[in-house]
Short mmCIF file of C-alpha atoms in Angstrom, two decimals:
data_model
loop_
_atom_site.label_atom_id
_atom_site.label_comp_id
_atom_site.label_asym_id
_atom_site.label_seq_id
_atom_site.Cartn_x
_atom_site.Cartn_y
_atom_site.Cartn_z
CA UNK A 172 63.41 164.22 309.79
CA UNK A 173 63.72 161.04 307.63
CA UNK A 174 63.12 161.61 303.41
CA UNK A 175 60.30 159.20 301.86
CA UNK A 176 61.02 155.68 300.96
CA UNK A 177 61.16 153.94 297.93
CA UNK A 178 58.64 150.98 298.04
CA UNK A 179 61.74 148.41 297.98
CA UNK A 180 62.99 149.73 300.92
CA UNK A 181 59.54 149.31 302.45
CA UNK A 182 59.25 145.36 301.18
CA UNK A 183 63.31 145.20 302.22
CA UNK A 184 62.16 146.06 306.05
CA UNK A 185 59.13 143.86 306.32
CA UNK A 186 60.97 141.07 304.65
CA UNK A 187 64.05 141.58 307.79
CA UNK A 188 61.31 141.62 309.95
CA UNK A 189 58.87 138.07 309.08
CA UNK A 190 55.81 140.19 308.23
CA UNK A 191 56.51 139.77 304.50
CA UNK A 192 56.18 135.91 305.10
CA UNK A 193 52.95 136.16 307.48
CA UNK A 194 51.66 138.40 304.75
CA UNK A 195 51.59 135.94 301.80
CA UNK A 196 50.71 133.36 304.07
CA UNK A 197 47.22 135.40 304.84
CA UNK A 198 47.36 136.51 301.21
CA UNK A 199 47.76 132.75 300.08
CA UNK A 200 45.00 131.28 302.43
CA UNK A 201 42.49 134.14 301.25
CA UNK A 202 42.97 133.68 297.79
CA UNK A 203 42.78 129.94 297.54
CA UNK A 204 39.38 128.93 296.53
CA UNK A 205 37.37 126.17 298.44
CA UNK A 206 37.44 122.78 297.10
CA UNK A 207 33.66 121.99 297.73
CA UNK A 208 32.63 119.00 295.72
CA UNK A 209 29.19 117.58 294.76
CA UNK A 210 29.08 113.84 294.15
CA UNK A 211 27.15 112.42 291.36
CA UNK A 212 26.33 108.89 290.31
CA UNK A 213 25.89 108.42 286.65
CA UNK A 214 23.89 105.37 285.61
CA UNK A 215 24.09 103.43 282.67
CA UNK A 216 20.86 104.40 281.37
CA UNK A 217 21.79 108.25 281.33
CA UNK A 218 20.50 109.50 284.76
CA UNK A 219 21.95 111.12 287.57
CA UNK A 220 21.29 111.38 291.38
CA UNK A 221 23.23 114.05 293.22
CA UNK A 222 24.02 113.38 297.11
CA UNK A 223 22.69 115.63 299.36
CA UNK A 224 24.30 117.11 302.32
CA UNK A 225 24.85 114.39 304.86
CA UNK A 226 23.76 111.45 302.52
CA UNK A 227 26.03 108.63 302.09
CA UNK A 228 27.18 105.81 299.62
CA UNK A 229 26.55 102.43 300.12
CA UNK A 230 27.83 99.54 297.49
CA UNK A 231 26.66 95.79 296.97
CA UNK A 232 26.00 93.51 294.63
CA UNK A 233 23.23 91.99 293.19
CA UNK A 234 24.48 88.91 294.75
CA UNK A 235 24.58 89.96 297.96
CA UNK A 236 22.10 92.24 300.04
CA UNK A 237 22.93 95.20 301.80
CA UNK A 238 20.78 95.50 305.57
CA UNK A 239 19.82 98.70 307.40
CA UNK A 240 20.04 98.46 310.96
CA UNK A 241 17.03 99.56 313.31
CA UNK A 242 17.10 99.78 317.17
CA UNK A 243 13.83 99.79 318.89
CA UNK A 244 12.89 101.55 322.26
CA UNK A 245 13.26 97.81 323.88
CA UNK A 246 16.19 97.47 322.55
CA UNK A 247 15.66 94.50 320.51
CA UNK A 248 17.54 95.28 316.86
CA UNK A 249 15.82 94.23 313.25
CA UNK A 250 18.05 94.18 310.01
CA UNK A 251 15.90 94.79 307.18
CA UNK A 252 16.68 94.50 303.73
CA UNK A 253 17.50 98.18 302.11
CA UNK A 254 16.04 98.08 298.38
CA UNK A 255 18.23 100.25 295.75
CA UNK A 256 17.71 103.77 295.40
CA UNK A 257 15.66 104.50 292.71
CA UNK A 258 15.32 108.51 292.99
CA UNK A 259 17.06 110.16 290.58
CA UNK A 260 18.05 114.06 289.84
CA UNK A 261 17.96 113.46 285.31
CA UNK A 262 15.97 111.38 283.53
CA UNK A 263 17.08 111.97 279.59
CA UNK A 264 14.35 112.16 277.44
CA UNK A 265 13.31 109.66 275.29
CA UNK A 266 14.97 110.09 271.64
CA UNK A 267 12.34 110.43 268.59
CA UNK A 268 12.95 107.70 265.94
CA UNK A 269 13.27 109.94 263.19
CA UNK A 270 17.43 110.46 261.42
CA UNK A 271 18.23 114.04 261.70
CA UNK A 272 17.64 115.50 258.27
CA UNK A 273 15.04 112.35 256.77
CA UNK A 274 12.27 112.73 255.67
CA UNK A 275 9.86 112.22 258.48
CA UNK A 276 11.98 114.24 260.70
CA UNK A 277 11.86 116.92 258.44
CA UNK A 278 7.54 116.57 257.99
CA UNK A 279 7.40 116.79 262.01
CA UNK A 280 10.41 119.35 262.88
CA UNK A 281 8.48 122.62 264.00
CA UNK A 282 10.54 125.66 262.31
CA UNK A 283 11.41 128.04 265.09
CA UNK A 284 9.78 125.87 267.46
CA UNK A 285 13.19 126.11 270.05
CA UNK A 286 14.90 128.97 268.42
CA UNK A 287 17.95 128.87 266.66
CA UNK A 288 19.50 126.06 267.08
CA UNK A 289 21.50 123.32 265.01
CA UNK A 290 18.46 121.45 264.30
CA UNK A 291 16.66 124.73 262.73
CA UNK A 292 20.06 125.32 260.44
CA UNK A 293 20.15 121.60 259.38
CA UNK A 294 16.16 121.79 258.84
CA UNK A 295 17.04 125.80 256.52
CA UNK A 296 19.31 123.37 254.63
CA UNK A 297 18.38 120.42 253.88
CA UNK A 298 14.65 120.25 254.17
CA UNK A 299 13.38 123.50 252.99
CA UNK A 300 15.23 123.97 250.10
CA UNK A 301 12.91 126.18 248.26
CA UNK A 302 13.56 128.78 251.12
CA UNK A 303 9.41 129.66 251.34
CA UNK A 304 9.45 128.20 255.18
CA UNK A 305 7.99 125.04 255.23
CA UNK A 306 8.51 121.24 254.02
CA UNK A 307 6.13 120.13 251.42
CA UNK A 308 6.05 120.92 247.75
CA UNK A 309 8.70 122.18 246.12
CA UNK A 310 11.25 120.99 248.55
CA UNK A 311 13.43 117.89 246.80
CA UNK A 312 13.33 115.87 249.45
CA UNK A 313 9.60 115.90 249.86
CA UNK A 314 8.76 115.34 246.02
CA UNK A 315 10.81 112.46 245.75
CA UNK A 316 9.49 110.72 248.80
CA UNK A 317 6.56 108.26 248.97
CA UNK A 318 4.25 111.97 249.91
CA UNK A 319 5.55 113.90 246.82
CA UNK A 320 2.41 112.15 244.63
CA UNK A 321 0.24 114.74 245.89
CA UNK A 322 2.43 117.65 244.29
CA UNK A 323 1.48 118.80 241.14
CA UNK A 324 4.35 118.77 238.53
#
């Protein structure tokens, strides 16, 4: 009757024996993750379009015009000319006018309107500085704009 064995003796015999190797191997395959990739064309304007499965890239100039093949049941073949893509996945908004933290940003900021966020801090600090929870009288910035003549000193 053989005693127990210690776990190095155990690693020792399947290391003699290859099985330690085809271990890892399986180990190593199993853990690695998938490199699955999306590709994504970023335009100068801020937008995105993300391929879908099976779509392809093609690239020309402006210069120079890029044809799409098409074979008809008579077999006669017509090139036509392939106009750019124009979908796209992001459009960014269009930015207001108004400087963070002016005045007119501060008369058309909603408070709490998205939350907590940066924009509600900055608008806390700097535009409601009488701390009653809106921009109008009282506030510095709004009595010494062209609007603070309707305040009453």
């Amino acid at each position: 009757m053989r005693g127990p064995r210690s776990l190095a003796t155990e690693v020792l015999m399947l290391t003699k024996g290859g099985y330690m190797r085809k271990l890892i191997a399986v180990l190593t395959l199993l853990a690695t993750p998938v490199a699955i990739g999306e590709t994504v064309i970023n335009y100068d304007d801020g937008s995105t379009y993300t391929l879908t499965e099976g779509q392809e890239i093609y690239i020309s100039n402006t210069r120079s015009a890029l044809f799409k093949r098409q074979l008809m049941k008579n077999k006669d073949t017509f090139f036509r000319v392939q106009k750019p893509w124009s979908s796209r996945d992001y459009v960014p908004e269009p930015q207001d006018p108004f400087v963070v933290g002016g005045h007119d940003w501060c008369k058309a900021y909603v408070p709490w309107g998205e939350g907590l966020t940066f924009d509600m801090i900055t608008w806390q600090k700097v535009c409601d500085d009488d701390n009653d929870g809106k921009y109008g009288c009282g506030d510095t910035r709004f009595n010494a704009s062209e609007d603070g003549g309707v305040c009453s000193s």
